[in-house]
Short mmCIF file of C-alpha atoms in Angstrom, two decimals:
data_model
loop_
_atom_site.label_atom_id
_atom_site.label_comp_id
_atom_site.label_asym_id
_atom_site.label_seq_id
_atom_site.Cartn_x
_atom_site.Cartn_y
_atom_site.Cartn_z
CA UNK A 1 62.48 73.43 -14.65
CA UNK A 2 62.43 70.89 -17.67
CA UNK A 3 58.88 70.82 -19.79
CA UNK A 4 58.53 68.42 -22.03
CA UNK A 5 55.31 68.17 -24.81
CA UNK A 6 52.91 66.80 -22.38
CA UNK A 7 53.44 69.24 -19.48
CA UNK A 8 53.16 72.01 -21.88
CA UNK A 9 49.45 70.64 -22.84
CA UNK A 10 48.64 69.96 -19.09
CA UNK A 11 49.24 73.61 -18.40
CA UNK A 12 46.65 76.14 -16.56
CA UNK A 13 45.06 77.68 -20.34
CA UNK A 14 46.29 81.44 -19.40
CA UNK A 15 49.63 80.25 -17.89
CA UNK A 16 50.42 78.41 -20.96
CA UNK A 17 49.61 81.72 -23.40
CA UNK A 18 51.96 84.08 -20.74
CA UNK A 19 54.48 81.21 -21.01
CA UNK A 20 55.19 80.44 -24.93
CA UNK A 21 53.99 83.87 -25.65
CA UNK A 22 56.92 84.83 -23.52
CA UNK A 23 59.52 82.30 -24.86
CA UNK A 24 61.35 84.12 -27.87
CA UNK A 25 61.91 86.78 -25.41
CA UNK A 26 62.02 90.42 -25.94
CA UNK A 27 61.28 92.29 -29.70
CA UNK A 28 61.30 95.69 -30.56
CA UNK A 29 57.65 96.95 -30.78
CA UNK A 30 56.11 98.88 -33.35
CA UNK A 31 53.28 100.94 -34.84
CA UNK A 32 51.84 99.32 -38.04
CA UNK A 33 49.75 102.39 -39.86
CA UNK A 34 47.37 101.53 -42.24
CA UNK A 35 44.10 103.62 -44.33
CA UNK A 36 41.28 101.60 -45.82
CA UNK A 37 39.71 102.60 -49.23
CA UNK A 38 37.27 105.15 -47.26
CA UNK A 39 40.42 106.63 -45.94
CA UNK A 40 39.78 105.77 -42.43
CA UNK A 41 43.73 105.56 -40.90
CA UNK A 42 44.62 102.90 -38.47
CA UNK A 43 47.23 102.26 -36.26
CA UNK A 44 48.10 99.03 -33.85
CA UNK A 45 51.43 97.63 -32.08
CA UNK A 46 52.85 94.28 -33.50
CA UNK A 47 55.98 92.55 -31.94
CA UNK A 48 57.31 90.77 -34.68
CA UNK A 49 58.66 93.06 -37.30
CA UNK A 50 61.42 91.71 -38.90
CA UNK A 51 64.68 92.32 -41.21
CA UNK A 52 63.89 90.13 -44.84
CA UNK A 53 66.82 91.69 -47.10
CA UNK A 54 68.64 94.91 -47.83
CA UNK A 55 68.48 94.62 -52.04
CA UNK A 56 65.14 94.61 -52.79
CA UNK A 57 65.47 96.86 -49.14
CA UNK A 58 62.37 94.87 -47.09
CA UNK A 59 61.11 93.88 -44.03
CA UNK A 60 58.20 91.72 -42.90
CA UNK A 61 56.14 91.27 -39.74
CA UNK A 62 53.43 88.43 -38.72
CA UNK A 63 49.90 88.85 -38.52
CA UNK A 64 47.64 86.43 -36.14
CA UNK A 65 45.34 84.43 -38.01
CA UNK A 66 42.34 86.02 -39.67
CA UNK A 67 39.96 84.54 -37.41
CA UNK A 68 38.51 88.06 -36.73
CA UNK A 69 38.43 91.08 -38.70
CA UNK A 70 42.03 92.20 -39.40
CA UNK A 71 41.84 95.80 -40.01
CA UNK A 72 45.60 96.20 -40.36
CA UNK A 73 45.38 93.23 -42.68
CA UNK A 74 42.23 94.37 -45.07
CA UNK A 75 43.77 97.87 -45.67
CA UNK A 76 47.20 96.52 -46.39
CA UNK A 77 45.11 94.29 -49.19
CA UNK A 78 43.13 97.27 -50.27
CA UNK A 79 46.24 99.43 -50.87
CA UNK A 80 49.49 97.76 -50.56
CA UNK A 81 50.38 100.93 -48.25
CA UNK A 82 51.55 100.43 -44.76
CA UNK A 83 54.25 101.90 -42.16
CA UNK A 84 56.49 100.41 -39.65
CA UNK A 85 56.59 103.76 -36.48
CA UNK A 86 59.46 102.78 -34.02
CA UNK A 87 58.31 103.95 -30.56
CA UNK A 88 59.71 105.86 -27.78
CA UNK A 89 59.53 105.00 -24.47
CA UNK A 90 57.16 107.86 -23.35
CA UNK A 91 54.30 106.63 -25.20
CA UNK A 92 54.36 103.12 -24.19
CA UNK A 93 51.01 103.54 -22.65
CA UNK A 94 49.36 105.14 -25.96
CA UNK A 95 51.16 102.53 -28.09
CA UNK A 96 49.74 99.66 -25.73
CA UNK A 97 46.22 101.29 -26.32
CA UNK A 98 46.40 100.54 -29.45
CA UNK A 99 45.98 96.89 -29.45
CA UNK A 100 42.48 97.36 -28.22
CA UNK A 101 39.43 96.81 -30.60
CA UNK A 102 38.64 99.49 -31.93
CA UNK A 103 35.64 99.88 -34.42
CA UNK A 104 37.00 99.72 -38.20
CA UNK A 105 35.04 102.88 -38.84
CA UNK A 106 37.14 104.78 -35.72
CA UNK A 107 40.76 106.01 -36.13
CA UNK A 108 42.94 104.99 -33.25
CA UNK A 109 45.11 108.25 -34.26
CA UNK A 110 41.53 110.40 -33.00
CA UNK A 111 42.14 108.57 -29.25
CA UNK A 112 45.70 108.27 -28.66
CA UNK A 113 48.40 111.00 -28.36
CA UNK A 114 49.99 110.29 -32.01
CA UNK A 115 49.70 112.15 -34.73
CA UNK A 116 49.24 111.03 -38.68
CA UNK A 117 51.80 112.14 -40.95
CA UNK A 118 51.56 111.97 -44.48
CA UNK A 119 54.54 112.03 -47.61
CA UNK A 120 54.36 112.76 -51.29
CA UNK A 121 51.33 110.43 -52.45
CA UNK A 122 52.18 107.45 -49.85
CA UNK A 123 48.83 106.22 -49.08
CA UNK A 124 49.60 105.17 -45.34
CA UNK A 125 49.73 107.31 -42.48
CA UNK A 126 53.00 107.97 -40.52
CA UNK A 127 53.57 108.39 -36.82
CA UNK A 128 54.58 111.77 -36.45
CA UNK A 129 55.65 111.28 -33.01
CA UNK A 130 58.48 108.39 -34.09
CA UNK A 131 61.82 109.37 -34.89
CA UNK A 132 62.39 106.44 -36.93
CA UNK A 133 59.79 105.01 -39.35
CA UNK A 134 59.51 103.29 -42.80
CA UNK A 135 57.16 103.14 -45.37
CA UNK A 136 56.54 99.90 -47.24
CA UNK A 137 54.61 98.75 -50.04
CA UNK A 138 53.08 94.98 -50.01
CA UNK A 139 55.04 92.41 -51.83
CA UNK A 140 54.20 89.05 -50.57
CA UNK A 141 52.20 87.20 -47.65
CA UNK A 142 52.97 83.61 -46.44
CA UNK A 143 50.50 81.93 -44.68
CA UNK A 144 51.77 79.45 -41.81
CA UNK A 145 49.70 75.90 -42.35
CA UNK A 146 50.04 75.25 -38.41
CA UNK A 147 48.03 77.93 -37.64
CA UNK A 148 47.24 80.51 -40.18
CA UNK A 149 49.32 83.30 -38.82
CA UNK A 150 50.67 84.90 -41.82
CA UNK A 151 54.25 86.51 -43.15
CA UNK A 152 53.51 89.98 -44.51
CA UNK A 153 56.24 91.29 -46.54
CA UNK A 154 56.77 94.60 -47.85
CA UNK A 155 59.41 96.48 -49.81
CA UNK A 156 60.47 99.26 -48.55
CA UNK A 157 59.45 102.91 -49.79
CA UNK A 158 60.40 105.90 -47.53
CA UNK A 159 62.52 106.37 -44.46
CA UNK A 160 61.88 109.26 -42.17
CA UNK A 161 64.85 108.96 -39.28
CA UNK A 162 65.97 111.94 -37.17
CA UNK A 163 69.49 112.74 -37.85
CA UNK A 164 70.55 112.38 -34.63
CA UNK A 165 69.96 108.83 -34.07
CA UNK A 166 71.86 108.02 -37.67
CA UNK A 167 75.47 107.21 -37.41
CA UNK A 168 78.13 108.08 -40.66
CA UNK A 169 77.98 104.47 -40.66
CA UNK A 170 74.58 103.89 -41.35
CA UNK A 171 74.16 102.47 -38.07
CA UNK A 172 71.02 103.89 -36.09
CA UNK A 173 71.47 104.89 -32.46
CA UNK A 174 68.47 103.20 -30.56
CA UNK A 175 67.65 103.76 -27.08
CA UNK A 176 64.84 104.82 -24.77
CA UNK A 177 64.43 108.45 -26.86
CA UNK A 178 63.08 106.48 -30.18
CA UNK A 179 62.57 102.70 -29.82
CA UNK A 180 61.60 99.87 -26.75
CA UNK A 181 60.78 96.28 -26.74
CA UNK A 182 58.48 94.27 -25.42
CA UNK A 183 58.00 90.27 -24.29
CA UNK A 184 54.81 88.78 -24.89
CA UNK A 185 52.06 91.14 -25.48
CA UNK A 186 52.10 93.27 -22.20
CA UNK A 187 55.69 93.67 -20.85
CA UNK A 188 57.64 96.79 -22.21
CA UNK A 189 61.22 97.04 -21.90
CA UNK A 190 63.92 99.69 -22.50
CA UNK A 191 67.01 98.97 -24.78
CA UNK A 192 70.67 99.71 -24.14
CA UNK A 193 72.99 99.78 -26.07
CA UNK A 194 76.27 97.80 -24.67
CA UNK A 195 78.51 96.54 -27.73
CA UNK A 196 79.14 96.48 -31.28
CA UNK A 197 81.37 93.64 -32.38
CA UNK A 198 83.10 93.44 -35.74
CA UNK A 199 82.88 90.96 -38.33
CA UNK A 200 83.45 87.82 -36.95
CA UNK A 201 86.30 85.02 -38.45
CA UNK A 202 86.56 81.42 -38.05
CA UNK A 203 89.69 80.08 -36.00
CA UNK A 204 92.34 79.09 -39.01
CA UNK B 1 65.81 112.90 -43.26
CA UNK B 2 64.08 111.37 -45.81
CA UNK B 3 64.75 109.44 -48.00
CA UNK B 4 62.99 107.98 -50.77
CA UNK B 5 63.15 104.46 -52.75
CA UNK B 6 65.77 106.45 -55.86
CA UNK B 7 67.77 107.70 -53.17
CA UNK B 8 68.13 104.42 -50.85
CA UNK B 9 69.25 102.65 -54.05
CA UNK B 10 71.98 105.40 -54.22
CA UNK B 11 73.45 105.21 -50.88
CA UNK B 12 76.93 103.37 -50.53
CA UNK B 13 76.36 99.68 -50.20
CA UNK B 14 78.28 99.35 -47.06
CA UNK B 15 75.96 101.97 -45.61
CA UNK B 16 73.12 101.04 -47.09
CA UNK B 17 73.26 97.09 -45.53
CA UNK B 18 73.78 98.77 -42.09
CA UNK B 19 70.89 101.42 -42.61
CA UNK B 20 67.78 98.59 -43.68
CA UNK B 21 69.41 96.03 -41.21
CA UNK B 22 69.04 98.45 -38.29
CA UNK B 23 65.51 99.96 -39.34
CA UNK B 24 63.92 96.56 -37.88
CA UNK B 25 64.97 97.85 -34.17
CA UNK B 26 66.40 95.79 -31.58
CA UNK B 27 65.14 91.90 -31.96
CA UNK B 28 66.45 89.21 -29.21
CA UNK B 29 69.30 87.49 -29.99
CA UNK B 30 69.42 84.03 -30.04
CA UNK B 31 71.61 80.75 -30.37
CA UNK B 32 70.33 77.90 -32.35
CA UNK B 33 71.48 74.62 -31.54
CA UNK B 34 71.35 71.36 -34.46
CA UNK B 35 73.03 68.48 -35.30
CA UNK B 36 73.97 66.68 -38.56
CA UNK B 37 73.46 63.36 -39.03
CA UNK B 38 77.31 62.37 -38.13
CA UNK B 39 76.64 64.12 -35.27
CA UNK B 40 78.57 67.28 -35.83
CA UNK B 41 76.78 69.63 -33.31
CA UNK B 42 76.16 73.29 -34.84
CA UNK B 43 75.32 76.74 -32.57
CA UNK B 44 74.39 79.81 -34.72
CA UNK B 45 73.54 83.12 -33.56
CA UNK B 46 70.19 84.51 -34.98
CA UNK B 47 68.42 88.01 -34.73
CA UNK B 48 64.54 86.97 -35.99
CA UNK B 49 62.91 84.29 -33.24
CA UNK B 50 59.33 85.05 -33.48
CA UNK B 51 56.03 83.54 -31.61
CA UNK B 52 54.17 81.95 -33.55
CA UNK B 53 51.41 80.50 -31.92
CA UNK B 54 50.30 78.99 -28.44
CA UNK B 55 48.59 76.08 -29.51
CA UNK B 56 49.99 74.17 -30.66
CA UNK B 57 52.97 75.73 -29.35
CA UNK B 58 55.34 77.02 -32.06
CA UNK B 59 57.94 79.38 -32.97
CA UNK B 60 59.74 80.27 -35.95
CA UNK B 61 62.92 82.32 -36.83
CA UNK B 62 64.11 83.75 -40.78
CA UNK B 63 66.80 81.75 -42.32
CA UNK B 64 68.95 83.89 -45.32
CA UNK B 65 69.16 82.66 -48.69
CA UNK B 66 70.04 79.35 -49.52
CA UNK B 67 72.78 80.66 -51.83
CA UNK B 68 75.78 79.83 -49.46
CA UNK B 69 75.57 76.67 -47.25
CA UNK B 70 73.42 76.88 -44.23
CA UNK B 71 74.54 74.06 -41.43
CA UNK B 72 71.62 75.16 -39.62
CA UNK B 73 69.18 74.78 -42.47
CA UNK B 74 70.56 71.23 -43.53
CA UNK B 75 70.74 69.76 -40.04
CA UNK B 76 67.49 70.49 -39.20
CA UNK B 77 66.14 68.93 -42.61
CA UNK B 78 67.96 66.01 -41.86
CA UNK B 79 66.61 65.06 -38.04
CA UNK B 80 64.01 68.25 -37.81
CA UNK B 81 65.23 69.25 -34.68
CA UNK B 82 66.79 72.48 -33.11
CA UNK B 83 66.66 74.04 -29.91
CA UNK B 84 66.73 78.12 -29.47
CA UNK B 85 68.72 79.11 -26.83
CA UNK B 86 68.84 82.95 -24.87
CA UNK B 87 71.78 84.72 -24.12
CA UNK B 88 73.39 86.11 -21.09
CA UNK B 89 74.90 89.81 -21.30
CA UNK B 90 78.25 87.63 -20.05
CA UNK B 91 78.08 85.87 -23.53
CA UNK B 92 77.92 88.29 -25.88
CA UNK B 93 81.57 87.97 -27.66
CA UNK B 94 81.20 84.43 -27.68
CA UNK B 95 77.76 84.35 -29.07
CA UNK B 96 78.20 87.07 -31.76
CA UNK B 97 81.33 84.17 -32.82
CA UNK B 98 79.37 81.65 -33.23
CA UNK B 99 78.34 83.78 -37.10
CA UNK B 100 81.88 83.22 -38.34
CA UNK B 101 82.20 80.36 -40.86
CA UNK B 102 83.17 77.75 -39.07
CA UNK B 103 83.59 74.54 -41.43
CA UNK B 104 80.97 71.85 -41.65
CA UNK B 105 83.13 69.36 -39.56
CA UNK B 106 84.16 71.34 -36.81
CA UNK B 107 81.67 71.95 -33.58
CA UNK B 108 81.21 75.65 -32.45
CA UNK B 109 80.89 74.19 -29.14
CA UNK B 110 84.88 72.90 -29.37
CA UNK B 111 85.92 76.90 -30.11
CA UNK B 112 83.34 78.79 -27.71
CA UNK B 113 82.83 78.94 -23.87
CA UNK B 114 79.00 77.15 -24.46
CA UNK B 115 78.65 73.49 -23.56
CA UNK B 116 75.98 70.99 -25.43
CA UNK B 117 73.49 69.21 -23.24
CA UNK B 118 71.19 66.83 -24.32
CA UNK B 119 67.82 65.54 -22.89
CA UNK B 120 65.63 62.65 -22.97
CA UNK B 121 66.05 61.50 -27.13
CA UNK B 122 66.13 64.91 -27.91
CA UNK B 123 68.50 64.97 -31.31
CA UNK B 124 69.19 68.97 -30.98
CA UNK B 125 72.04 70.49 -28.60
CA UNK B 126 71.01 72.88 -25.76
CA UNK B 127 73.11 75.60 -25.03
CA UNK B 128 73.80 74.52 -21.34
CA UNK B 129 74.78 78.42 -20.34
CA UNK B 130 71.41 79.39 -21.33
CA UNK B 131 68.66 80.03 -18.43
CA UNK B 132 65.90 79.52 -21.45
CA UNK B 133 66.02 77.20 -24.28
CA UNK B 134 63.72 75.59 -26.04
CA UNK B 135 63.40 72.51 -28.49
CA UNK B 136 61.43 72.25 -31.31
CA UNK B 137 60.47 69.50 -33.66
CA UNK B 138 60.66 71.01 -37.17
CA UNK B 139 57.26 71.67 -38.79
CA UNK B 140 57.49 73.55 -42.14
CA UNK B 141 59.40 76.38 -44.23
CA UNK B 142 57.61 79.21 -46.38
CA UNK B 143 60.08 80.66 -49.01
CA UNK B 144 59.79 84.43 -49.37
CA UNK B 145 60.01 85.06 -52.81
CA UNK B 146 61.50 88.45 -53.30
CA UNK B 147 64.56 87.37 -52.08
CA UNK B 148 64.64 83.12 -50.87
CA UNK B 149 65.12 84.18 -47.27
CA UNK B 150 63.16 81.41 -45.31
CA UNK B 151 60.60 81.30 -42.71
CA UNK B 152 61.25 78.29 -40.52
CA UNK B 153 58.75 76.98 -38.12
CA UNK B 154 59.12 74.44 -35.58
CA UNK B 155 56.81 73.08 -32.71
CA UNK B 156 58.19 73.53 -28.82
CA UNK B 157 58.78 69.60 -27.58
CA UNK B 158 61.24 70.94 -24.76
CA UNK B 159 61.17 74.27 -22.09
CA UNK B 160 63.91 74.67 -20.16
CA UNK B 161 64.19 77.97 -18.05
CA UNK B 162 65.39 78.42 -14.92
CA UNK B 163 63.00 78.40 -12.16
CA UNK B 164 64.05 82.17 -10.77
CA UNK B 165 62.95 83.77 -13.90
CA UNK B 166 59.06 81.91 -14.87
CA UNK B 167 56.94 83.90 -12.91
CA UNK B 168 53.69 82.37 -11.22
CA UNK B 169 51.70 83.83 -13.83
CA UNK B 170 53.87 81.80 -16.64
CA UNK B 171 55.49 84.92 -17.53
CA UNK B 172 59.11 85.21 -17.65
CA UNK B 173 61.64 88.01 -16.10
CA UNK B 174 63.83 89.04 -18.64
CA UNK B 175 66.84 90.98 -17.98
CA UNK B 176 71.01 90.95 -18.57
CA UNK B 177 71.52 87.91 -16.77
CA UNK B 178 69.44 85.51 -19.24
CA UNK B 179 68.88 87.59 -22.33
CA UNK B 180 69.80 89.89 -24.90
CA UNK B 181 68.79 92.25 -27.52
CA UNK B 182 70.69 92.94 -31.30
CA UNK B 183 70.71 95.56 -34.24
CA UNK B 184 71.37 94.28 -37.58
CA UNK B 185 74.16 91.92 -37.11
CA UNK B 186 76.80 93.53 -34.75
CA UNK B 187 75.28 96.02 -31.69
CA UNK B 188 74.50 94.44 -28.61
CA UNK B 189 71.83 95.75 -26.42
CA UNK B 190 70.99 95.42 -22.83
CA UNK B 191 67.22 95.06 -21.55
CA UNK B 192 65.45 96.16 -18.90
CA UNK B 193 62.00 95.55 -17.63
CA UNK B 194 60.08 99.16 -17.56
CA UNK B 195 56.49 98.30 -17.50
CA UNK B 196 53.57 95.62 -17.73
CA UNK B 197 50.50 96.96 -19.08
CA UNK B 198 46.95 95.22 -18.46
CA UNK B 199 44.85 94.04 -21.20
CA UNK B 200 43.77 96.86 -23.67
CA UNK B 201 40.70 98.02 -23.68
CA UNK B 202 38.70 100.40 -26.25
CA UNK B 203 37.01 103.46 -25.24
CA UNK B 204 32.85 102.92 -25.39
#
């Protein structure tokens, strides 16, 4: 099937969100933890983390448009503070949970089966329950003129991994014991690993 | 383990690229199609496409550093258009050549087992291999500061996707046969459908 611009627009409303929600495929899903001023922790799943550089070590993720209250997004501004909680595939169902609106005065880590963690003077909880998890501070944010969504950028702070999944490499070992993905904002997947390649050369 | 921002900055370099390009997770991988203005047609594996927003329809993807050339970057300032392309488990080697450095003048689709197709006035190649591509009309770049790795953004003119994977509800069946996941720049990953969860609710 071939969609051009005006089929997309003349699309059933809901079938249109599953649809381009759906289109860049499957990313790894994470935790974002969070604490506002009062010290109220917060937790919520994001599918867009990304890679931004190795040195200054950081990584970035994007926020929806601050439409509605942004909890994730007014701590991070309070505190710089925030952590990125790979998940494992037996708490899909808690980590989903977390997407849901909770009040900004309730701690999502008081209703789901995850437990906060907290290092040295870091000011944002960890995931106890993730084997692999970083800890950033807030650098930058990049608002998208289209439609608001927003680059956050941190730098990064701490990394708690479990020996086990860290190669001699540097490499980490992911699979359905510490990380899944997910397409859209409701379909979880597992990950399996298949291949490494080596650096690859142009033909002389 | 933990480790801490003094000793991340003492870790091997080799070591240390591999650990903070793997913390991200598994992201889709994806080929991205351009063209110059000659008409040189470029295909570039990338490991950040990212939703952006439903309506309008867009998507965006992180672009390294301007500090080498980027045929990607410069063809789509030149005609704004690019298409982003999934990949088959099948395709892996051939995608994961299309990141050598190919020179400016030579197609990667004259050295790799991908074929260009072209629709309607559409200036961008699609990856004819692929069961899901999608062209997009550039829209705007945000420049991360820390480090000049760019945020691209494009709006979707073109969806094409094989009928046998869009689902009636407009969601779409990922699995080996039309898409794959990476690590940092060289581990492959498999991915398979586990779960759809319904719409998140919080507790009263």
């Amino acid at each position: 099937m071939i969609l051009q611009k005006h089929d997309i627009l003349n699309l059933d409303r809901q079938y249109r969100v599953h649809l381009i929600n759906h289109l860049s495929g499957v990313k790894g899903a994470h935790l974002i933890g969070t604490r506002s001023a009062d010290g109220i922790s917060n937790l919520a799943i994001f599918n867009s983390v990304c890679h931004v550089g190795a040195n200054p070590a950081s990584m970035g993720f994007l926020l929806r448009p601050l439409t509605v209250e942004r909890n994730t997004y007014s701590n991070i501004m309070e505190n710089g503070a925030f952590t990125i909680n790979h998940i494992s595939l037996q708490y899909i169902r808690d980590a989903h949970q977390s997407s849901a609106k909770f009040p900004k005065d309730v701690s999502e880590f008081d209703h789901l089966n995850f437990t906060e963690e907290y290092f040295s003077d870091f000011y944002a909880p960890f995931v106890k329950e993730s084997h692999i998890s970083i800890g950033l501070t807030f650098e930058e944010e990049l608002k998208i003129a289209l439609n608001g969504t927003i680059f956050m950028v941190g730098q990064i702070d701490f990394i708690k991994v479990k020996d086990e999944f860290l190669e001699e490499t540097g490499h980490l070992s992911f699979g359905p014991q510490n990380s899944i993905g997910v397409s859209g904002l409701d379909t979880y997947y597992e990950l399996n690993r298949i291949a490494r390649e080596s650096y690859a050369k142009a033909p002389k």
